[in-house]
Amino acid sequence: MRNPVDRRSPFSSNAAVRRTLFLTLALGGCGSGTTILVPPKHVAAPTPTPTASATASATPTTSATVSATPTASATASATPKASATPSATATPSPTPSPTPTPLPTIAGHFVYVANRDNPSILGFQLNANGNVAPTITIAGSNTTLDSPDALAIDASGKLYTANDNDAGSILIFPSNTTGNIAPTVLGGAATKIAQTEGIAFDPANELYVANFDSFIAINAFANGATGNVAPIRTITGSNTGLTEPIGIAFDSSGKLYVANHDGTSILIFPAGANGNVTPVVLGGSNTGFASVETVAVDPTTQKIYVPDGSTIHVFAAGATGNVAPITNITGSMTQVSAPFGLGFDASGNLYVAQEGGSVLVFPPNASGNQPPTADISGSNTTFDLPTYAVPH
């Protein structure tokens, strides 16, 4: 479990201890020619005698021969036209060079993992299990990934992530691509985005970003927003109860669930909430909460899942107040330890990213001390503090 101070200052001594602990445990010429012809008439003029004149009359015959010479010369003058051909050929040659190399793409469905301390976004086949290498690895200097600690996927499959060490921007990567890819960026002063570890899409595909430090707020952006744009809504103010919001999620009706770390509670805001609004609270001694950092809602059953220590609390759909969970996923057989981000696939399977270096998969409606159906872990995975696991 990470110390809140670590999130505000990645360079604090607490952050160093935390990172050491998790490391131990473990997204465009032409030519011309000119010919001058000399007329034959000034060759015969000086000869007065008829005989010579006859001879001279023959002279034009020879001179006519000369006049044929320009014919060959005209042939030569056509030569530059041939030389114009290569110059036309050269024109399109620069065209292919600026054409970008297509991005490597891979078809299929994957569970994507934000890999915080080995900065990357990894994609595994949905049926992956054991010590397997990722099929997709988004990593390298072009990506500008630096401690990616939040992950969400829009309706078209584009990947959105936020760097924990970069206060103020969301990086956006194309769907099903791999390699050293430069992202599109949502960021700048107008966005009001500060340091975040929680991003999510509502049913209308609007992006919500939870600021846990500096300007504490939850900012909502229009579908497909990029660049330095203002949010369309901002939830902030004393009535909101927000103290250190981290993970966020939506149910099918558009209600927003916020894991409020400092308040050890889940704050629930109505769909389209804006401004200094008062939430409904899920929290209290009966909930069993010790330290809440993220939250997830099963898209099929609408049950609320809250990872906490070595337990995943499961609450009934729409639960509020100081109520007990309907079940807990906990115990030695579950292998649950330091769970963080949760995600569900279309079949209802639950994916749990564990900061110690694994992704566990549980069947729909898992309960109690139940073993996972898959455990993606080991050196081939390249996991180093995985924080979110999001299937798509």
mmCIF file of C-alpha atoms in Angstrom:
data_model
loop_
_atom_site.group_PDB
_atom_site.id
_atom_site.type_symbol
_atom_site.label_atom_id
_atom_site.label_comp_id
_atom_site.label_asym_id
_atom_site.label_seq_id
_atom_site.Cartn_x
_atom_site.Cartn_y
_atom_site.Cartn_z
ATOM 1 C CA MET A 1 0.000 0.000 0.000
ATOM 2 C CA ARG A 2 1.478 3.303 -0.988
ATOM 3 C CA ASN A 3 1.930 6.283 1.260
ATOM 4 C CA PRO A 4 -0.055 9.351 0.090
ATOM 5 C CA VAL A 5 3.065 11.461 0.574
ATOM 6 C CA ASP A 6 4.788 9.410 -2.103
ATOM 7 C CA ARG A 7 2.234 10.540 -4.700
ATOM 8 C CA ARG A 8 2.755 14.208 -3.932
ATOM 9 C CA SER A 9 6.552 13.959 -4.012
ATOM 10 C CA PRO A 10 8.081 11.065 -5.962
ATOM 11 C CA PHE A 11 11.498 12.082 -4.638
ATOM 12 C CA SER A 12 10.681 11.856 -0.938
ATOM 13 C CA SER A 13 12.355 9.279 1.219
ATOM 14 C CA ASN A 14 9.014 7.549 1.667
ATOM 15 C CA ALA A 15 8.721 7.195 -2.119
ATOM 16 C CA ALA A 16 12.170 5.594 -2.267
ATOM 17 C CA VAL A 17 11.240 3.103 0.440
ATOM 18 C CA ARG A 18 7.951 2.356 -1.304
ATOM 19 C CA ARG A 19 9.545 1.801 -4.696
ATOM 20 C CA THR A 20 12.277 -0.420 -3.161
ATOM 21 C CA LEU A 21 9.596 -2.493 -1.475
ATOM 22 C CA PHE A 22 7.607 -3.046 -4.668
ATOM 23 C CA LEU A 23 10.713 -3.778 -6.708
ATOM 24 C CA THR A 24 11.640 -6.364 -4.137
ATOM 25 C CA LEU A 25 8.154 -7.869 -4.470
ATOM 26 C CA ALA A 26 7.866 -8.058 -7.933
ATOM 27 C CA LEU A 27 1.651 2.815 -22.781
ATOM 28 C CA GLY A 28 9.861 18.698 -56.659
ATOM 29 C CA GLY A 29 14.845 21.485 -66.071
ATOM 30 C CA CYS A 30 14.361 21.386 -69.080
ATOM 31 C CA GLY A 31 16.880 21.766 -72.015
ATOM 32 C CA SER A 32 16.837 23.695 -75.373
ATOM 33 C CA GLY A 33 18.864 23.670 -78.617
ATOM 34 C CA THR A 34 19.319 26.364 -81.390
ATOM 35 C CA THR A 35 20.513 25.764 -85.027
ATOM 36 C CA ILE A 36 21.610 28.687 -87.396
ATOM 37 C CA LEU A 37 21.211 27.962 -91.183
ATOM 38 C CA VAL A 38 23.507 29.847 -93.688
ATOM 39 C CA PRO A 39 21.548 30.613 -96.971
ATOM 40 C CA PRO A 40 23.308 29.524 -100.248
ATOM 41 C CA LYS A 41 22.540 32.743 -102.290
ATOM 42 C CA HIS A 42 25.773 34.562 -101.475
ATOM 43 C CA VAL A 43 27.989 31.817 -102.882
ATOM 44 C CA ALA A 44 26.990 32.330 -106.650
ATOM 45 C CA ALA A 45 27.160 36.195 -106.773
ATOM 46 C CA PRO A 46 30.903 36.851 -107.644
ATOM 47 C CA THR A 47 31.082 34.601 -110.859
ATOM 48 C CA PRO A 48 30.435 36.618 -114.208
ATOM 49 C CA THR A 49 30.929 33.885 -116.958
ATOM 50 C CA PRO A 50 28.140 31.546 -117.968
ATOM 51 C CA THR A 51 30.394 28.471 -117.722
ATOM 52 C CA ALA A 52 31.367 29.270 -114.253
ATOM 53 C CA SER A 53 27.828 30.171 -113.646
ATOM 54 C CA ALA A 54 26.827 26.647 -114.594
ATOM 55 C CA THR A 55 29.446 25.401 -112.240
ATOM 56 C CA ALA A 56 28.110 27.746 -109.715
ATOM 57 C CA SER A 57 24.634 26.492 -110.407
ATOM 58 C CA ALA A 58 25.898 23.130 -109.350
ATOM 59 C CA THR A 59 27.160 24.657 -106.225
ATOM 60 C CA PRO A 60 23.703 25.081 -104.761
ATOM 61 C CA THR A 61 23.321 21.358 -105.153
ATOM 62 C CA THR A 62 26.213 20.920 -102.785
ATOM 63 C CA SER A 63 24.889 23.686 -100.682
ATOM 64 C CA ALA A 64 21.564 21.874 -100.675
ATOM 65 C CA THR A 65 23.477 18.968 -99.226
ATOM 66 C CA VAL A 66 24.609 21.270 -96.495
ATOM 67 C CA SER A 67 21.070 22.435 -96.017
ATOM 68 C CA ALA A 68 20.206 18.824 -95.283
ATOM 69 C CA THR A 69 22.617 18.938 -92.416
ATOM 70 C CA PRO A 70 20.199 20.915 -90.263
ATOM 71 C CA THR A 71 17.871 17.962 -90.564
ATOM 72 C CA ALA A 72 20.323 15.937 -88.582
ATOM 73 C CA SER A 73 20.829 18.943 -86.398
ATOM 74 C CA ALA A 74 17.077 19.051 -85.846
ATOM 75 C CA THR A 75 17.321 15.451 -84.729
ATOM 76 C CA ALA A 76 19.901 16.544 -82.222
ATOM 77 C CA SER A 77 17.658 19.354 -81.125
ATOM 78 C CA ALA A 78 15.090 16.720 -80.204
ATOM 79 C CA THR A 79 17.623 15.115 -77.904
ATOM 80 C CA PRO A 80 17.043 17.609 -75.115
ATOM 81 C CA LYS A 81 13.411 16.544 -75.110
ATOM 82 C CA ALA A 82 14.583 13.144 -74.021
ATOM 83 C CA SER A 83 16.639 14.830 -71.337
ATOM 84 C CA ALA A 84 13.421 16.415 -70.051
ATOM 85 C CA THR A 85 12.057 12.928 -69.346
ATOM 86 C CA PRO A 86 14.365 12.157 -66.404
ATOM 87 C CA SER A 87 13.732 15.591 -64.928
ATOM 88 C CA ALA A 88 9.993 14.745 -64.849
ATOM 89 C CA THR A 89 10.846 11.354 -63.322
ATOM 90 C CA ALA A 90 12.771 13.057 -60.527
ATOM 91 C CA THR A 91 9.762 15.097 -59.448
ATOM 92 C CA PRO A 92 7.868 12.297 -57.633
ATOM 93 C CA SER A 93 10.987 10.835 -56.007
ATOM 94 C CA PRO A 94 10.793 13.023 -52.886
ATOM 95 C CA THR A 95 7.158 12.025 -52.331
ATOM 96 C CA PRO A 96 7.753 8.607 -50.675
ATOM 97 C CA SER A 97 10.360 9.909 -48.227
ATOM 98 C CA PRO A 98 8.004 11.945 -45.993
ATOM 99 C CA THR A 99 5.477 9.103 -45.855
ATOM 100 C CA PRO A 100 5.421 7.867 -42.227
ATOM 101 C CA THR A 101 6.153 4.250 -41.467
ATOM 102 C CA PRO A 102 2.883 2.539 -40.528
ATOM 103 C CA LEU A 103 2.544 1.715 -36.860
ATOM 104 C CA PRO A 104 2.732 -1.975 -36.013
ATOM 105 C CA THR A 105 -0.774 -3.161 -35.232
ATOM 106 C CA ILE A 106 -2.046 -6.356 -33.674
ATOM 107 C CA ALA A 107 -5.622 -7.593 -33.950
ATOM 108 C CA GLY A 108 -7.473 -9.058 -31.013
ATOM 109 C CA HIS A 109 -8.591 -8.315 -27.489
ATOM 110 C CA PHE A 110 -6.181 -7.708 -24.644
ATOM 111 C CA VAL A 111 -5.873 -6.789 -21.041
ATOM 112 C CA TYR A 112 -3.730 -3.644 -20.878
ATOM 113 C CA VAL A 113 -1.530 -2.986 -17.874
ATOM 114 C CA ALA A 114 0.002 0.310 -16.729
ATOM 115 C CA ASN A 115 3.561 -0.654 -15.736
ATOM 116 C CA ARG A 116 4.669 2.149 -13.440
ATOM 117 C CA ASP A 117 8.332 1.578 -12.585
ATOM 118 C CA ASN A 118 9.375 0.068 -15.935
ATOM 119 C CA PRO A 119 7.568 2.874 -17.805
ATOM 120 C CA SER A 120 5.383 1.115 -20.344
ATOM 121 C CA ILE A 121 1.898 -0.034 -21.243
ATOM 122 C CA LEU A 122 1.724 -3.783 -21.741
ATOM 123 C CA GLY A 123 -0.947 -5.817 -23.541
ATOM 124 C CA PHE A 124 -1.598 -9.505 -22.825
ATOM 125 C CA GLN A 125 -4.005 -11.870 -24.541
ATOM 126 C CA LEU A 126 -7.166 -12.250 -22.479
ATOM 127 C CA ASN A 127 -6.414 -15.929 -21.928
ATOM 128 C CA ALA A 128 -2.820 -15.284 -20.813
ATOM 129 C CA ASN A 129 -1.614 -17.162 -17.753
ATOM 130 C CA GLY A 130 1.697 -17.693 -16.012
ATOM 131 C CA ASN A 131 5.135 -16.301 -16.860
ATOM 132 C CA VAL A 132 4.276 -15.002 -20.351
ATOM 133 C CA ALA A 133 5.695 -12.123 -22.407
ATOM 134 C CA PRO A 134 3.331 -9.324 -23.400
ATOM 135 C CA THR A 135 2.024 -9.263 -26.981
ATOM 136 C CA ILE A 136 2.002 -5.457 -26.946
ATOM 137 C CA THR A 137 4.656 -3.203 -25.412
ATOM 138 C CA ILE A 138 4.318 0.566 -25.697
ATOM 139 C CA ALA A 139 7.614 1.948 -24.420
ATOM 140 C CA GLY A 140 10.573 4.155 -25.384
ATOM 141 C CA SER A 141 11.585 7.816 -25.478
ATOM 142 C CA ASN A 142 8.894 8.809 -28.015
ATOM 143 C CA THR A 143 6.132 7.686 -25.686
ATOM 144 C CA THR A 144 7.156 10.159 -22.913
ATOM 145 C CA LEU A 145 5.916 7.607 -20.387
ATOM 146 C CA ASP A 146 7.259 8.364 -16.922
ATOM 147 C CA SER A 147 5.729 6.430 -14.058
ATOM 148 C CA PRO A 148 2.355 5.775 -15.729
ATOM 149 C CA ASP A 149 0.000 5.315 -12.823
ATOM 150 C CA ALA A 150 -3.484 5.538 -14.357
ATOM 151 C CA LEU A 151 -5.058 3.827 -17.355
ATOM 152 C CA ALA A 152 -8.394 3.942 -19.185
ATOM 153 C CA ILE A 153 -9.676 2.891 -22.627
ATOM 154 C CA ASP A 154 -12.287 4.802 -24.640
ATOM 155 C CA ALA A 155 -15.059 3.255 -26.729
ATOM 156 C CA SER A 156 -12.820 3.137 -29.841
ATOM 157 C CA GLY A 157 -10.030 1.342 -28.007
ATOM 158 C CA LYS A 158 -7.596 4.273 -27.638
ATOM 159 C CA LEU A 159 -5.437 4.105 -24.518
ATOM 160 C CA TYR A 160 -5.312 7.016 -22.069
ATOM 161 C CA THR A 161 -2.728 7.210 -19.310
ATOM 162 C CA ALA A 162 -1.292 9.740 -16.870
ATOM 163 C CA ASN A 163 2.274 9.923 -15.592
ATOM 164 C CA ASP A 164 2.498 10.029 -11.820
ATOM 165 C CA ASN A 165 5.664 12.198 -12.089
ATOM 166 C CA ASP A 166 4.110 14.545 -14.675
ATOM 167 C CA ALA A 167 1.549 16.891 -13.194
ATOM 168 C CA GLY A 168 -0.771 18.143 -15.880
ATOM 169 C CA SER A 169 -1.268 15.883 -18.918
ATOM 170 C CA ILE A 170 -2.946 12.762 -20.267
ATOM 171 C CA LEU A 171 -1.149 10.720 -22.957
ATOM 172 C CA ILE A 172 -3.292 9.111 -25.679
ATOM 173 C CA PHE A 173 -2.124 6.130 -27.760
ATOM 174 C CA PRO A 174 -3.818 4.464 -30.782
ATOM 175 C CA SER A 175 -5.689 1.217 -30.385
ATOM 176 C CA ASN A 176 -3.844 -2.117 -30.724
ATOM 177 C CA THR A 177 -0.476 -0.569 -31.609
ATOM 178 C CA THR A 178 2.898 -1.455 -30.211
ATOM 179 C CA GLY A 179 6.374 0.030 -30.026
ATOM 180 C CA ASN A 180 7.994 3.429 -29.410
ATOM 181 C CA ILE A 181 4.932 5.520 -30.317
ATOM 182 C CA ALA A 182 4.523 9.279 -29.811
ATOM 183 C CA PRO A 183 1.189 10.041 -28.128
ATOM 184 C CA THR A 184 -1.432 12.716 -28.637
ATOM 185 C CA VAL A 185 -1.611 14.883 -25.511
ATOM 186 C CA LEU A 186 -4.422 16.374 -23.481
ATOM 187 C CA GLY A 187 -2.767 18.952 -21.256
ATOM 188 C CA GLY A 188 -1.906 22.578 -20.519
ATOM 189 C CA ALA A 189 -3.024 25.314 -18.151
ATOM 190 C CA ALA A 190 -6.554 25.452 -19.555
ATOM 191 C CA THR A 191 -7.209 21.790 -18.705
ATOM 192 C CA LYS A 192 -6.721 22.325 -14.957
ATOM 193 C CA ILE A 193 -5.227 18.818 -14.808
ATOM 194 C CA ALA A 194 -2.848 18.336 -11.895
ATOM 195 C CA GLN A 195 -1.213 15.182 -10.561
ATOM 196 C CA THR A 196 -3.515 12.210 -11.031
ATOM 197 C CA GLU A 197 -3.740 8.480 -10.508
ATOM 198 C CA GLY A 198 -7.374 8.143 -11.555
ATOM 199 C CA ILE A 199 -9.010 8.500 -14.981
ATOM 200 C CA ALA A 200 -12.207 6.943 -16.358
ATOM 201 C CA PHE A 201 -14.837 7.247 -19.116
ATOM 202 C CA ASP A 202 -18.526 7.729 -18.422
ATOM 203 C CA PRO A 203 -21.242 6.048 -20.558
ATOM 204 C CA ALA A 204 -21.161 9.064 -22.968
ATOM 205 C CA ASN A 205 -17.405 8.506 -23.500
ATOM 206 C CA GLU A 206 -16.485 11.724 -21.687
ATOM 207 C CA LEU A 207 -13.148 11.546 -19.879
ATOM 208 C CA TYR A 208 -12.933 12.286 -16.156
ATOM 209 C CA VAL A 209 -9.617 13.033 -14.443
ATOM 210 C CA ALA A 210 -9.220 13.062 -10.660
ATOM 211 C CA ASN A 211 -6.602 15.500 -9.299
ATOM 212 C CA PHE A 212 -5.368 14.230 -5.953
ATOM 213 C CA ASP A 213 -2.811 17.002 -5.364
ATOM 214 C CA SER A 214 -2.461 20.783 -5.929
ATOM 215 C CA PHE A 215 -5.914 21.692 -7.317
ATOM 216 C CA ILE A 216 -8.071 18.956 -5.796
ATOM 217 C CA ALA A 217 -10.905 18.379 -8.238
ATOM 218 C CA ILE A 218 -12.431 16.033 -10.777
ATOM 219 C CA ASN A 219 -12.385 17.483 -14.322
ATOM 220 C CA ALA A 220 -14.593 16.214 -17.155
ATOM 221 C CA PHE A 221 -13.632 16.568 -20.843
ATOM 222 C CA ALA A 222 -15.702 16.248 -24.012
ATOM 223 C CA ASN A 223 -15.565 13.028 -26.033
ATOM 224 C CA GLY A 224 -12.285 13.026 -28.011
ATOM 225 C CA ALA A 225 -10.827 16.165 -26.392
ATOM 226 C CA THR A 226 -7.092 16.786 -27.009
ATOM 227 C CA GLY A 227 -4.681 19.684 -26.579
ATOM 228 C CA ASN A 228 -4.912 22.596 -24.155
ATOM 229 C CA VAL A 229 -8.697 22.716 -23.759
ATOM 230 C CA ALA A 230 -10.852 23.585 -20.785
ATOM 231 C CA PRO A 231 -12.937 20.925 -19.047
ATOM 232 C CA ILE A 232 -16.669 20.951 -19.694
ATOM 233 C CA ARG A 233 -17.353 20.357 -15.976
ATOM 234 C CA THR A 234 -15.345 20.481 -12.748
ATOM 235 C CA ILE A 235 -16.357 18.967 -9.435
ATOM 236 C CA THR A 236 -14.594 20.865 -6.639
ATOM 237 C CA GLY A 237 -15.268 22.705 -3.384
ATOM 238 C CA SER A 238 -15.863 22.095 0.295
ATOM 239 C CA ASN A 239 -19.239 20.393 -0.164
ATOM 240 C CA THR A 240 -17.745 17.668 -2.345
ATOM 241 C CA GLY A 241 -15.803 16.085 0.517
ATOM 242 C CA LEU A 242 -12.865 15.497 -1.816
ATOM 243 C CA THR A 243 -9.586 15.314 0.112
ATOM 244 C CA GLU A 244 -7.365 12.948 -1.864
ATOM 245 C CA PRO A 245 -9.363 11.403 -4.728
ATOM 246 C CA ILE A 246 -7.496 8.626 -6.522
ATOM 247 C CA GLY A 247 -9.332 5.906 -8.468
ATOM 248 C CA ILE A 248 -12.675 6.647 -10.124
ATOM 249 C CA ALA A 249 -15.346 4.570 -11.881
ATOM 250 C CA PHE A 250 -18.862 4.824 -13.350
ATOM 251 C CA ASP A 251 -21.920 2.640 -13.175
ATOM 252 C CA SER A 252 -24.235 2.104 -16.151
ATOM 253 C CA SER A 253 -26.459 5.061 -15.159
ATOM 254 C CA GLY A 254 -23.489 7.474 -15.213
ATOM 255 C CA LYS A 255 -23.076 7.874 -11.445
ATOM 256 C CA LEU A 256 -19.470 8.641 -10.522
ATOM 257 C CA TYR A 257 -17.704 6.645 -7.788
ATOM 258 C CA VAL A 258 -14.568 8.181 -6.250
ATOM 259 C CA ALA A 259 -12.090 6.450 -3.960
ATOM 260 C CA ASN A 260 -11.330 9.231 -1.476
ATOM 261 C CA HIS A 261 -8.091 8.026 0.074
ATOM 262 C CA ASP A 262 -7.760 10.482 2.944
ATOM 263 C CA GLY A 263 -11.414 10.082 3.806
ATOM 264 C CA THR A 264 -11.321 6.271 3.698
ATOM 265 C CA SER A 265 -14.591 6.264 1.810
ATOM 266 C CA ILE A 266 -16.250 6.036 -1.597
ATOM 267 C CA LEU A 267 -17.944 9.295 -2.689
ATOM 268 C CA ILE A 268 -20.837 8.890 -5.142
ATOM 269 C CA PHE A 269 -21.835 11.821 -7.400
ATOM 270 C CA PRO A 270 -24.902 11.964 -9.671
ATOM 271 C CA ALA A 271 -24.470 11.740 -13.452
ATOM 272 C CA GLY A 272 -23.349 15.078 -14.905
ATOM 273 C CA ALA A 273 -22.374 16.517 -11.522
ATOM 274 C CA ASN A 274 -20.691 19.922 -11.694
ATOM 275 C CA GLY A 275 -19.355 22.427 -9.202
ATOM 276 C CA ASN A 276 -19.494 22.313 -5.412
ATOM 277 C CA VAL A 277 -21.948 19.418 -5.111
ATOM 278 C CA THR A 278 -22.538 17.124 -2.151
ATOM 279 C CA PRO A 279 -22.063 13.380 -2.762
ATOM 280 C CA VAL A 280 -23.612 10.320 -1.213
ATOM 281 C CA VAL A 281 -21.048 8.421 0.867
ATOM 282 C CA LEU A 282 -20.247 4.725 1.144
ATOM 283 C CA GLY A 283 -18.118 4.424 4.256
ATOM 284 C CA GLY A 284 -17.924 3.708 7.967
ATOM 285 C CA SER A 285 -16.840 0.966 10.303
ATOM 286 C CA ASN A 286 -19.180 -1.655 8.860
ATOM 287 C CA THR A 287 -17.634 -1.375 5.398
ATOM 288 C CA GLY A 288 -14.359 -2.775 6.683
ATOM 289 C CA PHE A 289 -12.367 -0.071 4.884
ATOM 290 C CA ALA A 290 -8.820 0.451 6.121
ATOM 291 C CA SER A 291 -7.264 2.295 3.160
ATOM 292 C CA VAL A 292 -9.126 2.855 -0.104
ATOM 293 C CA GLU A 293 -7.291 3.916 -3.279
ATOM 294 C CA THR A 294 -9.354 2.641 -6.199
ATOM 295 C CA VAL A 295 -12.864 1.480 -6.994
ATOM 296 C CA ALA A 296 -14.554 -0.458 -9.818
ATOM 297 C CA VAL A 297 -18.139 -1.235 -10.825
ATOM 298 C CA ASP A 298 -19.020 -4.522 -12.529
ATOM 299 C CA PRO A 299 -20.704 -3.439 -15.808
ATOM 300 C CA THR A 300 -22.961 -6.499 -15.744
ATOM 301 C CA THR A 301 -24.089 -6.756 -12.135
ATOM 302 C CA GLN A 302 -23.371 -3.135 -11.040
ATOM 303 C CA LYS A 303 -21.740 -4.484 -7.872
ATOM 304 C CA ILE A 304 -19.124 -2.178 -6.348
ATOM 305 C CA TYR A 305 -15.573 -3.521 -5.838
ATOM 306 C CA VAL A 306 -13.075 -1.849 -3.524
ATOM 307 C CA PRO A 307 -9.518 -3.268 -3.133
ATOM 308 C CA ASP A 308 -8.118 -2.745 0.335
ATOM 309 C CA GLY A 309 -4.911 -4.280 1.727
ATOM 310 C CA SER A 310 -5.148 -8.025 1.094
ATOM 311 C CA THR A 311 -8.910 -7.935 0.530
ATOM 312 C CA ILE A 312 -11.311 -6.960 -2.242
ATOM 313 C CA HIS A 313 -14.600 -5.795 -0.714
ATOM 314 C CA VAL A 314 -17.722 -6.434 -2.804
ATOM 315 C CA PHE A 315 -20.861 -4.339 -2.186
ATOM 316 C CA ALA A 316 -24.360 -4.680 -3.571
ATOM 317 C CA ALA A 317 -25.326 -2.549 -6.554
ATOM 318 C CA GLY A 318 -26.222 0.967 -5.398
ATOM 319 C CA ALA A 319 -24.914 0.440 -1.844
ATOM 320 C CA THR A 320 -24.488 3.602 0.246
ATOM 321 C CA GLY A 321 -23.895 4.494 3.864
ATOM 322 C CA ASN A 322 -22.222 2.487 6.598
ATOM 323 C CA VAL A 323 -23.056 -0.970 5.236
ATOM 324 C CA ALA A 324 -21.163 -4.230 5.214
ATOM 325 C CA PRO A 325 -19.974 -5.790 1.973
ATOM 326 C CA ILE A 326 -22.023 -8.689 0.638
ATOM 327 C CA THR A 327 -18.789 -10.669 0.273
ATOM 328 C CA ASN A 328 -15.021 -10.305 0.337
ATOM 329 C CA ILE A 329 -12.420 -11.891 -1.915
ATOM 330 C CA THR A 330 -9.701 -12.683 0.573
ATOM 331 C CA GLY A 331 -7.565 -15.487 1.947
ATOM 332 C CA SER A 332 -4.342 -17.324 1.110
ATOM 333 C CA MET A 333 -5.770 -19.182 -1.869
ATOM 334 C CA THR A 334 -6.789 -15.919 -3.584
ATOM 335 C CA GLN A 335 -3.151 -14.682 -3.656
ATOM 336 C CA VAL A 336 -4.556 -11.159 -3.197
ATOM 337 C CA SER A 337 -1.819 -8.876 -1.853
ATOM 338 C CA ALA A 338 -1.470 -5.124 -2.527
ATOM 339 C CA PRO A 339 -4.258 -5.004 -5.149
ATOM 340 C CA PHE A 340 -4.691 -1.630 -6.892
ATOM 341 C CA GLY A 341 -6.533 -1.149 -10.226
ATOM 342 C CA LEU A 342 -9.390 -3.469 -11.156
ATOM 343 C CA GLY A 343 -11.074 -4.158 -14.513
ATOM 344 C CA PHE A 344 -13.782 -6.389 -15.995
ATOM 345 C CA ASP A 345 -13.936 -8.065 -19.407
ATOM 346 C CA ALA A 346 -17.103 -8.630 -21.447
ATOM 347 C CA SER A 347 -17.621 -12.005 -19.787
ATOM 348 C CA GLY A 348 -17.538 -10.565 -16.289
ATOM 349 C CA ASN A 349 -14.083 -11.845 -15.335
ATOM 350 C CA LEU A 350 -12.316 -9.641 -12.800
ATOM 351 C CA TYR A 351 -8.687 -8.537 -13.450
ATOM 352 C CA VAL A 352 -6.647 -7.359 -10.477
ATOM 353 C CA ALA A 353 -3.348 -5.466 -10.946
ATOM 354 C CA GLN A 354 -1.146 -6.116 -7.935
ATOM 355 C CA GLU A 355 1.671 -3.716 -7.159
ATOM 356 C CA GLY A 356 3.858 -6.620 -6.103
ATOM 357 C CA GLY A 357 4.153 -7.725 -9.754
ATOM 358 C CA SER A 358 1.184 -9.731 -10.982
ATOM 359 C CA VAL A 359 -2.272 -9.619 -12.552
ATOM 360 C CA LEU A 360 -4.808 -12.041 -11.097
ATOM 361 C CA VAL A 361 -7.983 -13.106 -12.901
ATOM 362 C CA PHE A 362 -11.114 -14.206 -11.046
ATOM 363 C CA PRO A 363 -14.318 -15.635 -12.546
ATOM 364 C CA PRO A 364 -17.612 -13.718 -12.413
ATOM 365 C CA ASN A 365 -19.079 -13.403 -8.933
ATOM 366 C CA ALA A 366 -15.939 -14.672 -7.221
ATOM 367 C CA SER A 367 -16.227 -14.813 -3.456
ATOM 368 C CA GLY A 368 -14.314 -15.781 -0.364
ATOM 369 C CA ASN A 369 -11.028 -17.672 -0.329
ATOM 370 C CA GLN A 370 -11.255 -18.582 -4.005
ATOM 371 C CA PRO A 371 -8.150 -19.185 -6.154
ATOM 372 C CA PRO A 372 -7.741 -17.105 -9.327
ATOM 373 C CA THR A 373 -8.315 -18.739 -12.693
ATOM 374 C CA ALA A 374 -5.124 -17.103 -13.992
ATOM 375 C CA ASP A 375 -2.030 -15.523 -12.478
ATOM 376 C CA ILE A 376 0.048 -13.473 -14.962
ATOM 377 C CA SER A 377 3.412 -13.028 -13.273
ATOM 378 C CA GLY A 378 7.149 -13.722 -13.633
ATOM 379 C CA SER A 379 10.202 -12.187 -15.305
ATOM 380 C CA ASN A 380 8.877 -12.577 -18.870
ATOM 381 C CA THR A 381 5.970 -10.246 -18.135
ATOM 382 C CA THR A 382 8.426 -7.334 -17.483
ATOM 383 C CA PHE A 383 6.151 -6.191 -14.658
ATOM 384 C CA ASP A 384 7.604 -3.600 -12.322
ATOM 385 C CA LEU A 385 4.820 -2.162 -10.166
ATOM 386 C CA PRO A 386 1.762 -2.778 -12.373
ATOM 387 C CA THR A 387 -1.023 -0.453 -11.218
ATOM 388 C CA TYR A 388 -4.032 -0.827 -13.540
ATOM 389 C CA ALA A 389 -5.369 -3.785 -15.540
ATOM 390 C CA VAL A 390 -8.012 -2.821 -18.133
ATOM 391 C CA PRO A 391 -9.430 -5.401 -20.590
ATOM 392 C CA HIS A 392 -10.701 -4.363 -24.035
#
